[in-house]
C-alpha cells in the first residue's frame, strides 16, 4: 500500500550528534544553573516519603467547588477571565476553566485559552491547537506562558502562524492539555480535555460557535493529544462536529521510546524521566514511582518539578535509569510500561473515524518514523480517510515546520466542507 522507501528498522538509539544538536537548541533558552535541592528533597534523599504530584495553582481561576464540578456537564465553563497576551495583541482572548474527566472518569477542572478575531463571524471555523507541551508544571501551560512569558518558556509561545488563520475568521482554542496534574504525556487524558474544550466553546454563547465546524492540530507532544482526539471522538464526544485532525511528529508507541532511551546515559533522558513522573501522576495506583526512586532520582525530580521543556532537557541530559531508579531497569517497571502502552496510539485497537492528515519526517532522529508509518498503514487498511505525508526534515523540530502549510490548507478544506479523500502513498 505504501510506496515510501523507508523499511521498518530495528529499535536503536538515534544519532547522538543529531540529538545533541536538538538539546543545544533548547538549552540556550534554559536557565543554565539549576537550583540546589530543597529542604524537602534533602529529607527524601535521606529516606523520607515524598510526592510526585504537581502543587495546586494558587489562582482562583484554577479551582472549583468539588460538588459544582461533579454536577457540571462535560465542557461546562465554570470559571473564566479576560487576559492580554503578547502573542495575540489585537485579538479577543478569554481563558476558560471547564469540566472534563481524567482517564479513570473522575471529574477534573480543565483550562484553555480561546482567541477570537475582532468581528468574528458567527459559527465560523474553530481550531483546537495542541501545543508541544513537555512539562512538569502548570506554569508551563499556555494559560500561564502566553500571559507571562519567561526566558524558560519564550520558545513555548511560537504560535504566530495562528494569526494568519485568526485574520481569516477562525476561532482558536489552545488547551492546557496535560491537565491540572500536568500528566505528561498522557494522551488519553489530553484527548478528553481537548474534546471537552470544543464543547465548552460550542456551548458558551460568548463564542458564538454553536453550529461551528471544529478541527484539531498538533505536533510532537501536541500530536499525541491530537491523535487521541481523532481516536476518541466517536465514543467520547460524537456530538462535536469534528471535521478533521492534523497530527505530526507523533511518538505513536511510548514503549518504543522507552526502549530507545534504554538504561544508559542519554541526551534526552530528561524527557523520559518527566514522562515517567507524568504517568505516575495520572496512574498513581499502578505506577508507584515514589517507591522506586533513588536519592539521586529524588534530587533530579526536585530540580525538574514545575519546569518546562528546556529545563527538563538541561537537567536530565546524559543522566541514566540506574542513577535515578532502584534496580536500574526501566523495562522492569511493569506499571509504568502498561501506562505507556495504554497511551500509545499504535497499540490501540481503534482507528480514527474522522479525517486525518498525518505527517512525520523519515529522518527524524528523536521520534521513530517507522512506528508512525506502521500506524498510518493500519489506519489506511482499516478505512480511515487518511492523508499520509512523510517528510525529509533532518531534525524533529524542523519536521513541524516542513508540513505545517500543507496541514493548515488541508484543515481549511475540511472547514470549507470539501470531502476528505485518502492519500496513503506519501
Short mmCIF file of N, CA and C in Angstrom, two decimals, residues 70 102 124 185 194 209 235 237 276 280 297 302 342 350 369 382-383 400 405:
data_model
loop_
_atom_site.label_atom_id
_atom_site.label_comp_id
_atom_site.label_asym_id
_atom_site.label_seq_id
_atom_site.Cartn_x
_atom_site.Cartn_y
_atom_site.Cartn_z
N UNK A 70 -18.47 18.24 40.04
CA UNK A 70 -19.05 16.92 39.80
C UNK A 70 -20.44 17.03 39.16
N UNK A 102 -10.68 12.73 33.95
CA UNK A 102 -9.38 12.09 33.77
C UNK A 102 -9.59 10.70 33.17
N UNK A 124 -18.25 30.39 12.74
CA UNK A 124 -17.08 30.21 11.89
C UNK A 124 -16.24 29.03 12.34
N UNK A 185 3.20 12.28 29.33
CA UNK A 185 2.47 12.63 28.11
C UNK A 185 1.17 11.81 28.02
N UNK A 194 -9.18 18.09 25.32
CA UNK A 194 -9.36 18.81 24.06
C UNK A 194 -10.81 18.76 23.60
N UNK A 209 -20.38 30.01 18.62
CA UNK A 209 -19.88 28.89 17.81
C UNK A 209 -20.79 27.66 17.91
N UNK A 235 -16.49 7.87 20.36
CA UNK A 235 -17.01 7.32 21.62
C UNK A 235 -17.20 8.40 22.69
N UNK A 237 -17.03 12.03 22.33
CA UNK A 237 -17.70 13.30 22.01
C UNK A 237 -18.29 13.29 20.61
N UNK A 276 7.90 9.52 32.88
CA UNK A 276 7.64 8.56 33.95
C UNK A 276 6.92 9.24 35.11
N UNK A 280 3.07 8.54 36.54
CA UNK A 280 2.81 8.28 37.96
C UNK A 280 1.74 9.21 38.51
N UNK A 297 17.48 10.19 42.24
CA UNK A 297 16.25 10.38 41.49
C UNK A 297 15.38 11.45 42.11
N UNK A 302 13.41 17.06 42.13
CA UNK A 302 13.31 18.37 42.77
C UNK A 302 13.79 19.47 41.84
N UNK A 342 -0.84 2.00 27.26
CA UNK A 342 -2.21 2.48 27.22
C UNK A 342 -2.32 3.82 26.51
N UNK A 350 -8.30 0.67 18.10
CA UNK A 350 -9.19 1.56 17.36
C UNK A 350 -8.45 2.30 16.26
N UNK A 369 10.32 7.16 12.93
CA UNK A 369 9.43 7.22 11.77
C UNK A 369 8.70 5.91 11.56
N UNK A 382 -7.69 0.00 7.44
CA UNK A 382 -8.96 -0.15 8.15
C UNK A 382 -9.95 0.97 7.86
N UNK A 383 -9.67 1.76 6.82
CA UNK A 383 -10.69 2.65 6.30
C UNK A 383 -10.66 4.09 6.75
N UNK A 400 8.12 19.92 12.20
CA UNK A 400 6.86 20.62 12.43
C UNK A 400 6.61 21.66 11.35
N UNK A 405 2.30 24.17 6.46
CA UNK A 405 1.41 24.80 5.47
C UNK A 405 0.44 23.81 4.84
#
